Amino acid sequence: MIKVGIVGGTGYTGVELLRLLATHPGVELAVITSRGEKGVKVSELFPNLRGRVNLSFVEPDVAALENCDVVFFATPNGTAMRSVPALLEAGVKVIDLAADFRLQQLEDWEQWYGMPHACPEILAEAVYGLPEIHRDAIRSARLVANPGCYPTAVQLGFLPLLEAGVIDPQSLIADAKSGVSGAGRKAEIGILLAEAGDNFKAYNVPGHRHLPEIHQGLSAVAKGPLNLVFVPHLTPMIRGMHTTLYATLSVPDVDLQALFEQRYDSEPFVDVLPPRSHPETRGVRGANQCRLAVHRPQNGKTVVVLSVIDNLVKGAAGQAVQNMNLMFGLPETTGLDGIALLP
Amino acid sequence: MIKVGIVGGTGYTGVELLRLLATHPGVELAVITSRGEKGVKVSELFPNLRGRVNLSFVEPDVAALENCDVVFFATPNGTAMRSVPALLEAGVKVIDLAADFRLQQLEDWEQWYGMPHACPEILAEAVYGLPEIHRDAIRSARLVANPGCYPTAVQLGFLPLLEAGVIDPQSLIADAKSGVSGAGRKAEIGILLAEAGDNFKAYNVPGHRHLPEIHQGLSAVAKGPLNLVFVPHLTPMIRGMHTTLYATLSVPDVDLQALFEQRYDSEPFVDVLPPRSHPETRGVRGANQCRLAVHRPQNGKTVVVLSVIDNLVKGAAGQAVQNMNLMFGLPETTGLDGIALLP
Amino acid sequence: MIKVGIVGGTGYTGVELLRLLATHPGVELAVITSRGEKGVKVSELFPNLRGRVNLSFVEPDVAALENCDVVFFATPNGTAMRSVPALLEAGVKVIDLAADFRLQQLEDWEQWYGMPHACPEILAEAVYGLPEIHRDAIRSARLVANPGCYPTAVQLGFLPLLEAGVIDPQSLIADAKSGVSGAGRKAEIGILLAEAGDNFKAYNVPGHRHLPEIHQGLSAVAKGPLNLVFVPHLTPMIRGMHTTLYATLSVPDVDLQALFEQRYDSEPFVDVLPPRSHPETRGVRGANQCRLAVHRPQNGKTVVVLSVIDNLVKGAAGQAVQNMNLMFGLPETTGLDGIALLP
Amino acid sequence: MIKVGIVGGTGYTGVELLRLLATHPGVELAVITSRGEKGVKVSELFPNLRGRVNLSFVEPDVAALENCDVVFFATPNGTAMRSVPALLEAGVKVIDLAADFRLQQLEDWEQWYGMPHACPEILAEAVYGLPEIHRDAIRSARLVANPGCYPTAVQLGFLPLLEAGVIDPQSLIADAKSGVSGAGRKAEIGILLAEAGDNFKAYNVPGHRHLPEIHQGLSAVAKGPLNLVFVPHLTPMIRGMHTTLYATLSVPDVDLQALFEQRYDSEPFVDVLPPRSHPETRGVRGANQCRLAVHRPQNGKTVVVLSVIDNLVKGAAGQAVQNMNLMFGLPETTGLDGIALLP
């Protein structure tokens, strides 16, 4: 059994990790920490875990964590980096669900996250945990930077096109829509039901922290310089993310459907829909799945890719478990076979 | 493996049955029928089942169904009763998720459902599938009448009080609130998002079909004649049911908390919260669970019970699987250990 | 023109007051205060007011307020009472939308609101602003205590029955459901869209501050001692309140429909639906209206009243404007003729 | 007083027309027709109109309609064109809220709407009712084709850029999101709360009927051939439309903010937000307003315009009333000064 620790389990990625790990056959939940909720039973905060998770939150405690085989950080940005060196030193593997190790360029990270990095020397070692690109590196990684939700949905959508070199990498547009759980379990007025309900808006159009992360990932596969416009929106639902991706085709003729089907043929968690389909976010609610459809409206020069995930699962906790499975040599799908909840 | 047939699987109880049975370790999904969707893949209608259920809907076919060990009817009221006698004759067990076999009094049934009953001779044999009351009878039943969603939530809430004889059975009030999936997957204007969203209303206050069902169940345990006022409401959510139950205490002093805890101590799917708690519907979303809290406001003469279920799980498909487990001698919780999805 | 000041206009009752007063033909909006948002344009906080309200929030300033004809307090409980004596002294009329002057018994107030009252000598002068009961007193009042949302919906529903003496005043049950805007525009986790959305729960069953307010109001009209069980619930919608009221009939025969129609015949803002109706909250969304229906299920001993309001309008800001109209001798409906927004 | 008739008032544009016209000071509501609801009081179908609109639906009756000054068609596509010639002949002005007269090219119309046109000879006379472009022609029109909701939001967003010639007209992308009321008040499974709630999806990506309408409008102002990719999405809210528009800048330097502010400086119903703003749909809920913001992310070559409307008001009924005001020489804003409902 893999002994698992979770740091900062009071947010939505934390409770989703607990939901997935509590029924994972290869895992023993050993410790979960929270300064604010120290001593509180996990199931008091999250009633869905009553009778399923008997842990209580404890003060962050290095010794307890060093006793684990793997530690998940479900903390705000800037927290994991302060503890990771010691854990790695102690032989503990780490999966960070926040952004501390996602950007390889130190300056980029410090600019977008507005603080100095606590362990820049470890950045280079971190593996970006998108298994559909970095599966082998993840298998042998000590430290995995779990991707953001937008970056997961956007990269999986553009990937086949950029790898095949059939689009102009300077023409990328990602119009992304997220449910409010993506903003976290935080006491903020903007995400109240009375504010965000029955409402739709864009946000951070001048610049969102997921832009450099997506740019870095896609640049690595693009043939030439890449340009991306990224516009995130808040949509009045709890879970779910839909990205609508646009790019200009650079070759006169290409079988887009075949391209996508072949690229993801052996991927357990990426599902390409038949031609002329429209994936729905609810179709992957609670499941570790990215579902894609590719269109070429009016047979024009623009390709449109529709990509949906559950932002808390394939966009966060589910992908983290997928990475853990890879890091510990388990079948990649272990504990991730739950069926989406519909309706 | 239990060979399972489902008749009429295009509604919400149908897709929920499929979600639960597809991961049930003791079941083989053999056949699913639908006149309207004949030939359509189940996963085309319900994208959450893509890659998980490979069946297509077939025309209702007695031979195919007679080959099953058990047939679930997830059909409109008045459908199951036309096929059940032949299936029982062929040695197939039947679980009806509709109302055809819920009322023992033929006249009651024909009055409330507005049609003659097709097989009144079988009514007496049908076992009402509320395991918390009829577990032993269900184990040996050929035909189980799966309870309605309101009746499940209301009966489990009043049960300890009536069994213990601590309330006046003539003073019962059940104020019930249901998510819209309880109304079914039907093209009706009243349950459109633009009609039922951001809106709240009562309905059927003069009389709802679940009233006689609840009355029959509670009368059987009450010590004396029973009177019940039942007011259902439509609440703008997808899944979930909350009933708020009121009764007048008939004894001066009783430890209500202990009464509830003892009654449900060994029940795997009924969970009594600590004193002064308020269960939430989302805490059981997708899970086969009834969660209860009992209050006595201002230490007055009125007891208030709060009871929540997922109307599609403990209120329909999950309870049906629980009944199947009992009928086939499996551990009662088999295939029903999914954790509620929160948020 | 009535010169109006608003203290604390950054919450939902504040913005709703502004929406109503900005188009009120007899009003000049003179000053609006907020410590936290000093200097911010009202329309920056509330985009619906762009181009319609050009005020900016100013620091609370006694001189500016003393220059007004009337001051509305849309502040947290315990704020108005500190400024009201000086304003009354200066000849300014006051309408408090919070609870500072709603309870006549000082001890009750201090117990339920957990603080000493700053001006108990003024309590007796305050008029409870439910025009359907206290219209004449409001007309000549200097200080109006605007009722809470639950108390408005509940009292208007029970009123005809208690006045006519046809129910047992010891048998009252109010099962109330509120949209989340009733909880205010506050950064609290429990009312996030990701928490309160697609969810339903009761809260404060052991005791809610609106209980003594309702009790006080109904006791005054009841013939004999009154007992009330009050259970509030949070429902996943933005605006709207539905109360379902139960009482035991104390007379063998009474024409309930006629009773309600006659009681509210000349009330501009109370609308009694035809027999067997079910009012919807959306039917009064944005309108200063209480809509009622009365039922007697199965012709039994229990009367059921359904009562809906918009918690921010007839339950708060609209009623406050109605009170202002009365206090200044305007036609009661002035500025309150907006039609509900449906869908 | 303008005598108004409404044909087909049982849908959402119908009830919204009634809400606006019932308080319009220059209008007398004379007749409203519906085959299906003949004899039913309007206020029975739409409870928000109780006490405000006393009309009942009548059978469509040419004589009654010919007695009106103006007739609004709030009917399905293909209905108005059968009655319009006779009404015009009788001297009645017509505003069609459906699509019968929106496309000038007969072949386009017949292809996209899948039926022969009943009065092609009148197409050329119809004026496209977007006042921000065709104000003068509308003033003297007998027949106005009221724009679709998507076309209103998209055209107002692209207009300043195309008129000024600062973008490549072949590079247009419109990513549009609509609340479900845009789909109409129809008994369809796809727009049930249990289907469309907590869900997000694109639809009609291969081709939507509003594409040729937008193309026609924008081509008329573009300098050169125009290409547009249009992707509509369904978002889980009742009212509101958000379009996110992308285009490639064709000039090195341009003050986009000034361009937008100048273009709409004197428009009563188009509001340009300050730089770096993000309009919200709820900010225009119930109001006849289009609110815009213009961005140039990372100072790159792509301009992003955010455009919001209430699909039922500026996207339908409100714009129709605006057109009526123009056709009858009233101040354009008459009856359209309601403030958006927020929250």
PDB file of C-alpha atoms in Angstrom, chain B residues 12 46 180-181 184-189 191-198 235-238, chain D residues 12 46 180-181 184-189 191-198 235-238:
ATOM      1  CA  TYR B  12     -33.034   9.285 -15.248  1.00  0.00           C
ATOM      2  CA  PHE B  46     -25.907   9.217 -22.043  1.00  0.00           C
ATOM      3  CA  VAL B 180     -36.175  18.489 -10.860  1.00  0.00           C
ATOM      4  CA  SER B 181     -34.734  15.152 -11.915  1.00  0.00           C
ATOM      5  CA  GLY B 184     -38.214  12.597 -14.982  1.00  0.00           C
ATOM      6  CA  ARG B 185     -36.535  13.084 -18.338  1.00  0.00           C
ATOM      7  CA  LYS B 186     -39.626  14.359 -20.084  1.00  0.00           C
ATOM      8  CA  ALA B 187     -40.182  17.184 -22.559  1.00  0.00           C
ATOM      9  CA  GLU B 188     -42.312  19.375 -20.311  1.00  0.00           C
ATOM     10  CA  ILE B 189     -42.270  23.151 -20.129  1.00  0.00           C
ATOM     11  CA  ILE B 191     -39.187  21.716 -15.778  1.00  0.00           C
ATOM     12  CA  LEU B 192     -37.214  23.728 -18.320  1.00  0.00           C
ATOM     13  CA  LEU B 193     -34.183  25.498 -16.896  1.00  0.00           C
ATOM     14  CA  ALA B 194     -35.784  28.800 -17.913  1.00  0.00           C
ATOM     15  CA  GLU B 195     -38.936  27.908 -15.921  1.00  0.00           C
ATOM     16  CA  ALA B 196     -37.749  25.938 -12.921  1.00  0.00           C
ATOM     17  CA  GLY B 197     -34.387  27.678 -12.539  1.00  0.00           C
ATOM     18  CA  ASP B 198     -34.100  30.428  -9.923  1.00  0.00           C
ATOM     19  CA  THR B 235     -36.507  23.273  -5.947  1.00  0.00           C
ATOM     20  CA  PRO B 236     -34.060  24.538  -8.566  1.00  0.00           C
ATOM     21  CA  MET B 237     -31.487  21.789  -8.372  1.00  0.00           C
ATOM     22  CA  ILE B 238     -30.868  18.686 -10.406  1.00  0.00           C
TER      23      ILE B 238
ATOM     24  CA  TYR D  12     -40.390  34.297 -23.867  1.00  0.00           C
ATOM     25  CA  PHE D  46     -47.395  34.451 -16.948  1.00  0.00           C
ATOM     26  CA  VAL D 180     -31.324  28.922 -22.195  1.00  0.00           C
ATOM     27  CA  SER D 181     -34.233  31.314 -22.639  1.00  0.00           C
ATOM     28  CA  GLY D 184     -37.475  29.522 -26.419  1.00  0.00           C
ATOM     29  CA  ARG D 185     -40.299  28.269 -24.260  1.00  0.00           C
ATOM     30  CA  LYS D 186     -40.513  24.868 -25.861  1.00  0.00           C
ATOM     31  CA  ALA D 187     -40.977  21.387 -24.430  1.00  0.00           C
ATOM     32  CA  GLU D 188     -37.556  20.014 -25.382  1.00  0.00           C
ATOM     33  CA  ILE D 189     -35.436  17.647 -23.348  1.00  0.00           C
ATOM     34  CA  ILE D 191     -33.155  22.547 -22.227  1.00  0.00           C
ATOM     35  CA  LEU D 192     -34.583  20.900 -19.119  1.00  0.00           C
ATOM     36  CA  LEU D 193     -33.024  22.091 -15.879  1.00  0.00           C
ATOM     37  CA  ALA D 194     -31.839  18.531 -15.271  1.00  0.00           C
ATOM     38  CA  GLU D 195     -30.074  18.522 -18.668  1.00  0.00           C
ATOM     39  CA  ALA D 196     -28.829  22.074 -19.210  1.00  0.00           C
ATOM     40  CA  GLY D 197     -28.231  22.900 -15.546  1.00  0.00           C
ATOM     41  CA  ASP D 198     -24.674  22.640 -14.230  1.00  0.00           C
ATOM     42  CA  THR D 235     -24.673  28.224 -20.676  1.00  0.00           C
ATOM     43  CA  PRO D 236     -26.641  27.271 -17.569  1.00  0.00           C
ATOM     44  CA  MET D 237     -28.401  30.543 -16.934  1.00  0.00           C
ATOM     45  CA  ILE D 238     -31.841  31.817 -17.770  1.00  0.00           C
TER      46      ILE D 238
END
